[in-house]
Amino acid sequence: MYYAIWVVGVLAAIWASVAITKKIEDKGGFDSK
């Protein structure tokens, strides 16, 4: 059970980092708003 929770947590962290990276790329970085 704990292993499944750990896997879900890792996948969620990876998905979040990818989503944030895509948002930054769409906006052209932090400088351009």
mmCIF file with all atom_site columns, N, CA and C in Angstrom:
data_model
loop_
_atom_site.group_PDB
_atom_site.id
_atom_site.type_symbol
_atom_site.label_atom_id
_atom_site.label_alt_id
_atom_site.label_comp_id
_atom_site.label_asym_id
_atom_site.label_entity_id
_atom_site.label_seq_id
_atom_site.pdbx_PDB_ins_code
_atom_site.Cartn_x
_atom_site.Cartn_y
_atom_site.Cartn_z
_atom_site.occupancy
_atom_site.B_iso_or_equiv
_atom_site.pdbx_formal_charge
_atom_site.auth_seq_id
_atom_site.auth_comp_id
_atom_site.auth_asym_id
_atom_site.auth_atom_id
_atom_site.pdbx_PDB_model_num
ATOM 1  N N  . MET A 1 1  ? 0.831  -1.201 0.000   1.00 0.00 ? 1  MET A N  1
ATOM 2  C CA . MET A 1 1  ? 0.000  0.000  0.000   1.00 0.00 ? 1  MET A CA 1
ATOM 3  C C  . MET A 1 1  ? 0.872  1.260  0.000   1.00 0.00 ? 1  MET A C  1
ATOM 4  N N  . TYR A 1 2  ? 1.832  1.274  0.902   1.00 0.00 ? 2  TYR A N  1
ATOM 5  C CA . TYR A 1 2  ? 2.675  2.461  0.994   1.00 0.00 ? 2  TYR A CA 1
ATOM 6  C C  . TYR A 1 2  ? 3.464  2.669  -0.292  1.00 0.00 ? 2  TYR A C  1
ATOM 7  N N  . TYR A 1 3  ? 3.839  1.556  -0.946  1.00 0.00 ? 3  TYR A N  1
ATOM 8  C CA . TYR A 1 3  ? 4.606  1.685  -2.190  1.00 0.00 ? 3  TYR A CA 1
ATOM 9  C C  . TYR A 1 3  ? 3.761  2.354  -3.265  1.00 0.00 ? 3  TYR A C  1
ATOM 10 N N  . ALA A 1 4  ? 2.464  1.975  -3.332  1.00 0.00 ? 4  ALA A N  1
ATOM 11 C CA . ALA A 1 4  ? 1.571  2.575  -4.337  1.00 0.00 ? 4  ALA A CA 1
ATOM 12 C C  . ALA A 1 4  ? 1.424  4.073  -4.085  1.00 0.00 ? 4  ALA A C  1
ATOM 13 N N  . ILE A 1 5  ? 1.301  4.455  -2.830  1.00 0.00 ? 5  ILE A N  1
ATOM 14 C CA . ILE A 1 5  ? 1.175  5.874  -2.488  1.00 0.00 ? 5  ILE A CA 1
ATOM 15 C C  . ILE A 1 5  ? 2.442  6.616  -2.903  1.00 0.00 ? 5  ILE A C  1
ATOM 16 N N  . TRP A 1 6  ? 3.614  5.984  -2.695  1.00 0.00 ? 6  TRP A N  1
ATOM 17 C CA . TRP A 1 6  ? 4.884  6.616  -3.063  1.00 0.00 ? 6  TRP A CA 1
ATOM 18 C C  . TRP A 1 6  ? 4.959  6.822  -4.567  1.00 0.00 ? 6  TRP A C  1
ATOM 19 N N  . VAL A 1 7  ? 4.513  5.813  -5.325  1.00 0.00 ? 7  VAL A N  1
ATOM 20 C CA . VAL A 1 7  ? 4.544  5.919  -6.788  1.00 0.00 ? 7  VAL A CA 1
ATOM 21 C C  . VAL A 1 7  ? 3.637  7.056  -7.251  1.00 0.00 ? 7  VAL A C  1
ATOM 22 N N  . VAL A 1 8  ? 2.440  7.143  -6.685  1.00 0.00 ? 8  VAL A N  1
ATOM 23 C CA . VAL A 1 8  ? 1.508  8.213  -7.065  1.00 0.00 ? 8  VAL A CA 1
ATOM 24 C C  . VAL A 1 8  ? 2.115  9.576  -6.747  1.00 0.00 ? 8  VAL A C  1
ATOM 25 N N  . GLY A 1 9  ? 2.777  9.677  -5.611  1.00 0.00 ? 9  GLY A N  1
ATOM 26 C CA . GLY A 1 9  ? 3.396  10.944 -5.226  1.00 0.00 ? 9  GLY A CA 1
ATOM 27 C C  . GLY A 1 9  ? 4.483  11.351 -6.204  1.00 0.00 ? 9  GLY A C  1
ATOM 28 N N  . VAL A 1 10 ? 5.297  10.393 -6.630  1.00 0.00 ? 10 VAL A N  1
ATOM 29 C CA . VAL A 1 10 ? 6.377  10.690 -7.580  1.00 0.00 ? 10 VAL A CA 1
ATOM 30 C C  . VAL A 1 10 ? 5.784  11.128 -8.921  1.00 0.00 ? 10 VAL A C  1
ATOM 31 N N  . LEU A 1 11 ? 4.777  10.399 -9.384  1.00 0.00 ? 11 LEU A N  1
ATOM 32 C CA . LEU A 1 11 ? 4.151  10.755 -10.666 1.00 0.00 ? 11 LEU A CA 1
ATOM 33 C C  . LEU A 1 11 ? 3.533  12.145 -10.581 1.00 0.00 ? 11 LEU A C  1
ATOM 34 N N  . ALA A 1 12 ? 2.907  12.464 -9.458  1.00 0.00 ? 12 ALA A N  1
ATOM 35 C CA . ALA A 1 12 ? 2.295  13.783 -9.294  1.00 0.00 ? 12 ALA A CA 1
ATOM 36 C C  . ALA A 1 12 ? 3.368  14.871 -9.311  1.00 0.00 ? 12 ALA A C  1
ATOM 37 N N  . ALA A 1 13 ? 4.498  14.615 -8.672  1.00 0.00 ? 13 ALA A N  1
ATOM 38 C CA . ALA A 1 13 ? 5.577  15.601 -8.639  1.00 0.00 ? 13 ALA A CA 1
ATOM 39 C C  . ALA A 1 13 ? 6.128  15.828 -10.044 1.00 0.00 ? 13 ALA A C  1
ATOM 40 N N  . ILE A 1 14 ? 6.307  14.740 -10.802 1.00 0.00 ? 14 ILE A N  1
ATOM 41 C CA . ILE A 1 14 ? 6.821  14.867 -12.171 1.00 0.00 ? 14 ILE A CA 1
ATOM 42 C C  . ILE A 1 14 ? 5.819  15.641 -13.024 1.00 0.00 ? 14 ILE A C  1
ATOM 43 N N  . TRP A 1 15 ? 4.531  15.311 -12.913 1.00 0.00 ? 15 TRP A N  1
ATOM 44 C CA . TRP A 1 15 ? 3.498  15.984 -13.704 1.00 0.00 ? 15 TRP A CA 1
ATOM 45 C C  . TRP A 1 15 ? 3.464  17.475 -13.371 1.00 0.00 ? 15 TRP A C  1
ATOM 46 N N  . ALA A 1 16 ? 3.602  17.806 -12.084 1.00 0.00 ? 16 ALA A N  1
ATOM 47 C CA . ALA A 1 16 ? 3.563  19.207 -11.673 1.00 0.00 ? 16 ALA A CA 1
ATOM 48 C C  . ALA A 1 16 ? 4.751  19.962 -12.254 1.00 0.00 ? 16 ALA A C  1
ATOM 49 N N  . SER A 1 17 ? 5.947  19.367 -12.201 1.00 0.00 ? 17 SER A N  1
ATOM 50 C CA . SER A 1 17 ? 7.138  20.040 -12.723 1.00 0.00 ? 17 SER A CA 1
ATOM 51 C C  . SER A 1 17 ? 7.010  20.250 -14.223 1.00 0.00 ? 17 SER A C  1
ATOM 52 N N  . VAL A 1 18 ? 6.468  19.257 -14.926 1.00 0.00 ? 18 VAL A N  1
ATOM 53 C CA . VAL A 1 18 ? 6.291  19.387 -16.379 1.00 0.00 ? 18 VAL A CA 1
ATOM 54 C C  . VAL A 1 18 ? 5.266  20.473 -16.689 1.00 0.00 ? 18 VAL A C  1
ATOM 55 N N  . ALA A 1 19 ? 4.173  20.507 -15.932 1.00 0.00 ? 19 ALA A N  1
ATOM 56 C CA . ALA A 1 19 ? 3.130  21.511 -16.167 1.00 0.00 ? 19 ALA A CA 1
ATOM 57 C C  . ALA A 1 19 ? 3.674  22.914 -15.924 1.00 0.00 ? 19 ALA A C  1
ATOM 58 N N  . ILE A 1 20 ? 4.461  23.085 -14.856 1.00 0.00 ? 20 ILE A N  1
ATOM 59 C CA . ILE A 1 20 ? 5.038  24.398 -14.550 1.00 0.00 ? 20 ILE A CA 1
ATOM 60 C C  . ILE A 1 20 ? 6.000  24.811 -15.655 1.00 0.00 ? 20 ILE A C  1
ATOM 61 N N  . THR A 1 21 ? 6.809  23.864 -16.137 1.00 0.00 ? 21 THR A N  1
ATOM 62 C CA . THR A 1 21 ? 7.768  24.181 -17.199 1.00 0.00 ? 21 THR A CA 1
ATOM 63 C C  . THR A 1 21 ? 7.041  24.625 -18.454 1.00 0.00 ? 21 THR A C  1
ATOM 64 N N  . LYS A 1 22 ? 5.961  23.951 -18.798 1.00 0.00 ? 22 LYS A N  1
ATOM 65 C CA . LYS A 1 22 ? 5.202  24.319 -19.998 1.00 0.00 ? 22 LYS A CA 1
ATOM 66 C C  . LYS A 1 22 ? 4.587  25.700 -19.830 1.00 0.00 ? 22 LYS A C  1
ATOM 67 N N  . LYS A 1 23 ? 4.092  26.021 -18.646 1.00 0.00 ? 23 LYS A N  1
ATOM 68 C CA . LYS A 1 23 ? 3.496  27.336 -18.415 1.00 0.00 ? 23 LYS A CA 1
ATOM 69 C C  . LYS A 1 23 ? 4.549  28.426 -18.570 1.00 0.00 ? 23 LYS A C  1
ATOM 70 N N  . ILE A 1 24 ? 5.751  28.188 -18.061 1.00 0.00 ? 24 ILE A N  1
ATOM 71 C CA . ILE A 1 24 ? 6.826  29.178 -18.170 1.00 0.00 ? 24 ILE A CA 1
ATOM 72 C C  . ILE A 1 24 ? 7.196  29.368 -19.642 1.00 0.00 ? 24 ILE A C  1
ATOM 73 N N  . GLU A 1 25 ? 7.262  28.273 -20.403 1.00 0.00 ? 25 GLU A N  1
ATOM 74 C CA . GLU A 1 25 ? 7.619  28.368 -21.817 1.00 0.00 ? 25 GLU A CA 1
ATOM 75 C C  . GLU A 1 25 ? 6.549  29.130 -22.586 1.00 0.00 ? 25 GLU A C  1
ATOM 76 N N  . ASP A 1 26 ? 5.275  28.896 -22.249 1.00 0.00 ? 26 ASP A N  1
ATOM 77 C CA . ASP A 1 26 ? 4.184  29.584 -22.943 1.00 0.00 ? 26 ASP A CA 1
ATOM 78 C C  . ASP A 1 26 ? 4.251  31.092 -22.697 1.00 0.00 ? 26 ASP A C  1
ATOM 79 N N  . LYS A 1 27 ? 4.657  31.482 -21.490 1.00 0.00 ? 27 LYS A N  1
ATOM 80 C CA . LYS A 1 27 ? 4.731  32.902 -21.156 1.00 0.00 ? 27 LYS A CA 1
ATOM 81 C C  . LYS A 1 27 ? 6.070  33.503 -21.583 1.00 0.00 ? 27 LYS A C  1
ATOM 82 N N  . GLY A 1 28 ? 6.990  32.681 -22.076 1.00 0.00 ? 28 GLY A N  1
ATOM 83 C CA . GLY A 1 28 ? 8.282  33.188 -22.517 1.00 0.00 ? 28 GLY A CA 1
ATOM 84 C C  . GLY A 1 28 ? 9.216  33.462 -21.359 1.00 0.00 ? 28 GLY A C  1
ATOM 85 N N  . GLY A 1 29 ? 9.002  32.816 -20.230 1.00 0.00 ? 29 GLY A N  1
ATOM 86 C CA . GLY A 1 29 ? 9.894  32.997 -19.087 1.00 0.00 ? 29 GLY A CA 1
ATOM 87 C C  . GLY A 1 29 ? 9.277  33.904 -18.035 1.00 0.00 ? 29 GLY A C  1
ATOM 88 N N  . PHE A 1 30 ? 10.018 34.132 -16.961 1.00 0.00 ? 30 PHE A N  1
ATOM 89 C CA . PHE A 1 30 ? 9.495  34.950 -15.869 1.00 0.00 ? 30 PHE A CA 1
ATOM 90 C C  . PHE A 1 30 ? 9.533  36.437 -16.220 1.00 0.00 ? 30 PHE A C  1
ATOM 91 N N  . ASP A 1 31 ? 10.492 36.838 -17.082 1.00 0.00 ? 31 ASP A N  1
ATOM 92 C CA . ASP A 1 31 ? 10.660 38.260 -17.382 1.00 0.00 ? 31 ASP A CA 1
ATOM 93 C C  . ASP A 1 31 ? 9.451  38.821 -18.123 1.00 0.00 ? 31 ASP A C  1
ATOM 94 N N  . SER A 1 32 ? 9.007  38.141 -19.176 1.00 0.00 ? 32 SER A N  1
ATOM 95 C CA . SER A 1 32 ? 7.879  38.653 -19.957 1.00 0.00 ? 32 SER A CA 1
ATOM 96 C C  . SER A 1 32 ? 6.566  38.274 -19.287 1.00 0.00 ? 32 SER A C  1
ATOM 97 N N  . LYS A 1 33 ? 5.738  39.272 -19.004 1.00 0.00 ? 33 LYS A N  1
ATOM 98 C CA . LYS A 1 33 ? 4.449  39.000 -18.358 1.00 0.00 ? 33 LYS A CA 1
ATOM 99 C C  . LYS A 1 33 ? 3.306  39.393 -19.296 1.00 0.00 ? 33 LYS A C  1
#
